[in-house]
mmCIF file of C-alpha atoms in Angstrom:
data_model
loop_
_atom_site.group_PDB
_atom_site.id
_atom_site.type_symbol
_atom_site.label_atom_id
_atom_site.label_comp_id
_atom_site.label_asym_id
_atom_site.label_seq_id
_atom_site.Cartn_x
_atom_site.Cartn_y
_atom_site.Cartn_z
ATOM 1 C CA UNK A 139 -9.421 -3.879 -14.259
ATOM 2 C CA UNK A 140 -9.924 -0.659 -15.866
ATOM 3 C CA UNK A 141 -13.116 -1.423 -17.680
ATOM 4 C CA UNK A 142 -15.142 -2.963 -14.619
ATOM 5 C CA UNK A 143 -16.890 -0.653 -12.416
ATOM 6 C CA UNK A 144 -16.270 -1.010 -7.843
ATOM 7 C CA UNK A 145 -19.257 -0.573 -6.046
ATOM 8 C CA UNK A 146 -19.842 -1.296 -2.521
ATOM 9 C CA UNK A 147 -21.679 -5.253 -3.486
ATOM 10 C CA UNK A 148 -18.308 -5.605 -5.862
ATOM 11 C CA UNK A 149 -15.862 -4.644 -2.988
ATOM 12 C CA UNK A 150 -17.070 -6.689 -0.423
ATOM 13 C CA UNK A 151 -18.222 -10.264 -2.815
ATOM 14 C CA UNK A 152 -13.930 -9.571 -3.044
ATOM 15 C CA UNK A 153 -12.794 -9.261 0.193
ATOM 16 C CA UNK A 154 -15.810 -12.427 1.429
ATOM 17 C CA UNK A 155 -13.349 -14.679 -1.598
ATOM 18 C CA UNK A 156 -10.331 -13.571 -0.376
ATOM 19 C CA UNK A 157 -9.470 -11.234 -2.577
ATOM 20 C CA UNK A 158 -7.858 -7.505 -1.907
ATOM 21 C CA UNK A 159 -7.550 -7.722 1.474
ATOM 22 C CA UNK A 160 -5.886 -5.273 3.231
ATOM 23 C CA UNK A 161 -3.119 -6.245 6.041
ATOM 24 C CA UNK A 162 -4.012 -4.266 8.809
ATOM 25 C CA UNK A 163 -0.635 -2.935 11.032
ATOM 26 C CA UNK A 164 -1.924 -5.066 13.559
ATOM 27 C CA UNK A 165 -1.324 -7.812 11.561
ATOM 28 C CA UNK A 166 2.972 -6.735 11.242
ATOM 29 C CA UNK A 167 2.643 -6.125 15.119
ATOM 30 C CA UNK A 168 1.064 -9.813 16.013
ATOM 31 C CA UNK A 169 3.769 -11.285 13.834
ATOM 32 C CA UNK A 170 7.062 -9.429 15.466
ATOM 33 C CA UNK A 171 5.094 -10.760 19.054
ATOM 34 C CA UNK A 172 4.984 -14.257 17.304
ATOM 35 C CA UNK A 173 8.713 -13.746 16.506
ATOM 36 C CA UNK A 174 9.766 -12.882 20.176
ATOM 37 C CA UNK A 175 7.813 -15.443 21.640
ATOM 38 C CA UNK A 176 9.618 -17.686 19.635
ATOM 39 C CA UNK A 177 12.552 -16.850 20.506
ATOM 40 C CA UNK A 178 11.734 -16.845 24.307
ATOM 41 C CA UNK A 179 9.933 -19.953 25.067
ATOM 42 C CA UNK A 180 11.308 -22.730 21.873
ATOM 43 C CA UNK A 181 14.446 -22.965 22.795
ATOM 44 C CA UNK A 182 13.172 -23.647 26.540
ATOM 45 C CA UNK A 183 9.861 -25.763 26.093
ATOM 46 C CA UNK A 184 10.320 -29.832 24.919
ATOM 47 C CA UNK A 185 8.378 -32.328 24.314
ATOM 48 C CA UNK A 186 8.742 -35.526 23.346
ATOM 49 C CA UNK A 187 12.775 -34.456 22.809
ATOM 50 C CA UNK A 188 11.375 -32.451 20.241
ATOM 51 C CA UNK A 189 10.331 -28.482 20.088
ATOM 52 C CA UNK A 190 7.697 -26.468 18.831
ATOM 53 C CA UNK A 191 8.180 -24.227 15.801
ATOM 54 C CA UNK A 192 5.960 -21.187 16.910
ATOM 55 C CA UNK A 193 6.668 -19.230 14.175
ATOM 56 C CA UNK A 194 5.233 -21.939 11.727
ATOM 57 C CA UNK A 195 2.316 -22.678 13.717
ATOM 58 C CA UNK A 196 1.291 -19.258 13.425
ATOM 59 C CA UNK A 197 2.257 -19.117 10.017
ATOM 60 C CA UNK A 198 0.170 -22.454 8.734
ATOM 61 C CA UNK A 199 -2.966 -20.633 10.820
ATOM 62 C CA UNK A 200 -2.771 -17.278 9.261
ATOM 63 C CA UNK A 201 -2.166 -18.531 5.854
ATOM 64 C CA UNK A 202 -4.878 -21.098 5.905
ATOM 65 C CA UNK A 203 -7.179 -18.401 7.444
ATOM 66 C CA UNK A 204 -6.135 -15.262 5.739
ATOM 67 C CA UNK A 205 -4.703 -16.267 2.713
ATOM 68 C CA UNK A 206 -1.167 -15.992 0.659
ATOM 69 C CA UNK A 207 -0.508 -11.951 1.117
ATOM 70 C CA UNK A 208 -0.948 -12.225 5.155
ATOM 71 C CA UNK A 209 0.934 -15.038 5.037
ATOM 72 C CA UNK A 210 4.043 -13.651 3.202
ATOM 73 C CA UNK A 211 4.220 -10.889 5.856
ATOM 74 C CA UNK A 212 3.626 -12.889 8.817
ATOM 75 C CA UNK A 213 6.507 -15.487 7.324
ATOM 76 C CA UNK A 214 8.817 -12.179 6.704
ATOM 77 C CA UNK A 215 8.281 -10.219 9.783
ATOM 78 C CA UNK A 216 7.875 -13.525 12.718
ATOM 79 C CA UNK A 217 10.550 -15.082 11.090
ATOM 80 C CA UNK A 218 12.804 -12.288 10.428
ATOM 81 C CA UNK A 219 12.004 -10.992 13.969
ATOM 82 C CA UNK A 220 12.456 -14.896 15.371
ATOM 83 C CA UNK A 221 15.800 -14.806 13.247
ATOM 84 C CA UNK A 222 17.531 -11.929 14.599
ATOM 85 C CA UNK A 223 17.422 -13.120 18.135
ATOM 86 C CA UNK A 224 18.082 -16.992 17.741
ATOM 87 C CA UNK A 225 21.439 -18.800 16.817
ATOM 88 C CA UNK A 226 20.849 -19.243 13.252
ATOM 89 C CA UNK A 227 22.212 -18.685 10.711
ATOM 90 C CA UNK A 228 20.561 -14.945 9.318
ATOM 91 C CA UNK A 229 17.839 -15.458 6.989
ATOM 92 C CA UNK A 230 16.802 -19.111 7.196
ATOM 93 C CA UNK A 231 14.085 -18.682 9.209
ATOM 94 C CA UNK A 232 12.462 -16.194 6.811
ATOM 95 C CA UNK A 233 13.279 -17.904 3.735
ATOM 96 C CA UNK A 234 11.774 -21.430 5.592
ATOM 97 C CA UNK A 235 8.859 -19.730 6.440
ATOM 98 C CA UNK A 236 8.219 -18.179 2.514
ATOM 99 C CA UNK A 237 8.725 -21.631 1.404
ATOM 100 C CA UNK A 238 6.225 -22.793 4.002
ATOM 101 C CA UNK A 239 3.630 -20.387 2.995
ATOM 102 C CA UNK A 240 4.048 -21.098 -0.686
ATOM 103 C CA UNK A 241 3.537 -24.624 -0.125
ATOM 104 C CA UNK A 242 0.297 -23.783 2.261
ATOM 105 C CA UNK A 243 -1.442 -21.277 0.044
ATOM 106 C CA UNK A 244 -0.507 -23.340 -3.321
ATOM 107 C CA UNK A 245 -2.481 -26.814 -1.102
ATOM 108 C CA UNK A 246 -5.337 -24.688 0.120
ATOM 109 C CA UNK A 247 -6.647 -24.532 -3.573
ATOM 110 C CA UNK A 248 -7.040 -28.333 -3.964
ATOM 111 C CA UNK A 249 -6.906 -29.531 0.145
ATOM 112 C CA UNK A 250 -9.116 -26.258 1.406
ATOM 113 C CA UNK A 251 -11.972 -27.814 1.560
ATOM 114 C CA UNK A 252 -11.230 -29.955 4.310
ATOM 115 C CA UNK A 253 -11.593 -26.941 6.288
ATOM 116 C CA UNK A 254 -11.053 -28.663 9.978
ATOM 117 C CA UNK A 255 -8.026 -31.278 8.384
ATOM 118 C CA UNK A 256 -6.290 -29.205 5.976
ATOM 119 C CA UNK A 257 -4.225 -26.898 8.323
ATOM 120 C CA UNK A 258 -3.212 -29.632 10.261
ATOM 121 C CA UNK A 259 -2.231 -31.631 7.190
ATOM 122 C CA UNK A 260 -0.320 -28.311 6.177
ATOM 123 C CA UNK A 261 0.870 -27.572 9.398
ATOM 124 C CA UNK A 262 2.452 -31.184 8.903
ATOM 125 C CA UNK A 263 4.367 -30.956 5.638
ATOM 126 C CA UNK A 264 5.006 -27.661 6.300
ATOM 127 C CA UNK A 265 7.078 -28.709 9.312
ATOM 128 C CA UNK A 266 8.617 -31.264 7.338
ATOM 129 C CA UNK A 267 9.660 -28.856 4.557
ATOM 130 C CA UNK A 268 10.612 -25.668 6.998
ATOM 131 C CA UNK A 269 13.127 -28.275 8.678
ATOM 132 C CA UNK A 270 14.893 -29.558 5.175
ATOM 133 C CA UNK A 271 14.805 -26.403 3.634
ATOM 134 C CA UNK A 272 16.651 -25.331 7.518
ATOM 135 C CA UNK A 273 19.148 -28.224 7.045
ATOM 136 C CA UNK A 274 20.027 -27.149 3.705
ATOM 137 C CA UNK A 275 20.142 -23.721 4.361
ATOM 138 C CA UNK A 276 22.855 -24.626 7.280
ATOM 139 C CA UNK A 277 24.662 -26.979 4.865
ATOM 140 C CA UNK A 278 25.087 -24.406 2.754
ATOM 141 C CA UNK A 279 26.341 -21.897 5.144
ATOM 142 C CA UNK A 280 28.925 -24.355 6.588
ATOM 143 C CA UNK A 281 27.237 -25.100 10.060
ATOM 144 C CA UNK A 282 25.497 -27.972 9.180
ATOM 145 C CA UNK A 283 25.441 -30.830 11.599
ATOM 146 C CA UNK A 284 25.478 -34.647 11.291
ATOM 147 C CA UNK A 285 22.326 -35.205 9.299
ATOM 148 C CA UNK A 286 21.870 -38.410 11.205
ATOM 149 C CA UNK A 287 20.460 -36.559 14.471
ATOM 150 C CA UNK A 288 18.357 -33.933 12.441
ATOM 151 C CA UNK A 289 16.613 -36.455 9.935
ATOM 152 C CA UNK A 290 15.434 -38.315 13.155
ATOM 153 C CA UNK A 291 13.785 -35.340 14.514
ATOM 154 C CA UNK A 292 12.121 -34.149 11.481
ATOM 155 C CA UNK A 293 9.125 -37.015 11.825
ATOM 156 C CA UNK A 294 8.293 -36.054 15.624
ATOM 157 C CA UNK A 295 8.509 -32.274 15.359
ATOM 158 C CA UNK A 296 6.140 -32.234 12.547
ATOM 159 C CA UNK A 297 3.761 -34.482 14.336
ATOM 160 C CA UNK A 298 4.254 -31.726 17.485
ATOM 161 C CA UNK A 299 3.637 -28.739 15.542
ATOM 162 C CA UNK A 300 0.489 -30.519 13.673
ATOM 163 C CA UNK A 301 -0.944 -31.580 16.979
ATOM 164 C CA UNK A 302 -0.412 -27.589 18.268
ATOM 165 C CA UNK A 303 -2.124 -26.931 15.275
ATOM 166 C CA UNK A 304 -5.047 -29.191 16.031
ATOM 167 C CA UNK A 305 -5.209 -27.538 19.388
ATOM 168 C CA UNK A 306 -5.331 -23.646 18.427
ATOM 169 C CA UNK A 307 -7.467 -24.706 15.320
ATOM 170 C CA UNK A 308 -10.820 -24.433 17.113
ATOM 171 C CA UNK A 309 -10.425 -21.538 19.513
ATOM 172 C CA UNK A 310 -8.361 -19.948 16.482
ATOM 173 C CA UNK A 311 -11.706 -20.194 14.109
ATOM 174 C CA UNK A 312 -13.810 -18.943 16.953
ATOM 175 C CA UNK A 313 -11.681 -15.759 17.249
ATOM 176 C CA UNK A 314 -11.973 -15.509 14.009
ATOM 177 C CA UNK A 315 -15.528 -15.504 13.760
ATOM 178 C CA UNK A 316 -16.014 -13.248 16.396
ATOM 179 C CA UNK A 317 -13.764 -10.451 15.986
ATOM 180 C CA UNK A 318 -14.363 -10.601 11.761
ATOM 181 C CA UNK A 319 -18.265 -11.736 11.509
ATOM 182 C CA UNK A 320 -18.092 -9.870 8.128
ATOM 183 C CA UNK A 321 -16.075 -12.337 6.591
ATOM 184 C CA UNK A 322 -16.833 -16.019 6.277
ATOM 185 C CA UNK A 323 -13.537 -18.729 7.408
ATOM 186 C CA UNK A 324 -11.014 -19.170 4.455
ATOM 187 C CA UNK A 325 -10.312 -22.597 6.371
#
């Protein structure tokens, strides 16, 4: 605002809400490791018949912690990164992932208050929505498969990624706290 004056109190009452945060290039760095760790161990680890989306686990976390900007580059660069060296089709990952965090940030107004429930409640439709937006994304493309086989597996790998979330929520909040006590939890 041009007419409003920054002081020190002003700057940081900001960043404490949320606001004008800076993404560190740590931040870029932790994603493209999210990315390739996605890539390495999804395709390999399942459970339940069923596997993990890292890259939306990590997404749901550090939009529900860090907010809508942090999210947007950690859904661009993991799933770009997580793209580029898995067999599908080139951008849906990304594009999943944007929709994912637009869903997450746009519930955190109304749902973030439930700050131990609401990430795994996002974490859960955001699953849900990654895989359809996925299916339609392949559909369009021309490599879609039957949609009896994927529609069955949409239920049970949201339920996986929510419980992961449940699991990494605590010791996720407590690295939180500890390496940023500046800032109070967004989640």
């Amino acid at each position: 605002m041009p007419g409003r004056p920054y002081t020190a109190g002003s700057l940081r009452s900001e960043s404490l809400r949320g606001e004008n945060r800076a993404i560190t290039y740590l931040s870029p760095l932790l994603a493209v490791v999210t990315g390739v760790i996605h890539a390495g161990l999804a395709p390999v680890i399942v459970i339940g018949g069923v596997k993990p989306n890292l890259v939306l686990i990590a997404v749901v976390l550090v939009t529900c912690r860090f907010g809508f900007q942090t999210g947007i580059v950690w859904a661009f660069v993991a799933g770009l990164t997580a793209n580029l060296l898995v067999n599908e089709p080139l951008g849906t990952i990304p594009l999943a992932m944007l929709a994912v965090v637009a869903v997450v940030a746009g519930g955190s107004r109304a749902f973030g208050g439930l700050v131990w429930l609401y990430p795994i409640l996002a974490a859960l439709v955001g699953s849900a929505l990654a895989d359809v937006v996925t299916l339609v994304l392949a559909g369009l493309v021309g490599e879609a498969p039957s949609f009896v086989a994927p529609v069955e597996l949409i239920a049970p790998a949201a339920v996986l990624n929510a419980a992961i979330v449940a699991l990494l929520l605590y010791p996720m909040r407590t690295m939180a706290d500890r390496y940023a006590p500046d800032e109070r939890a967004a989640w």
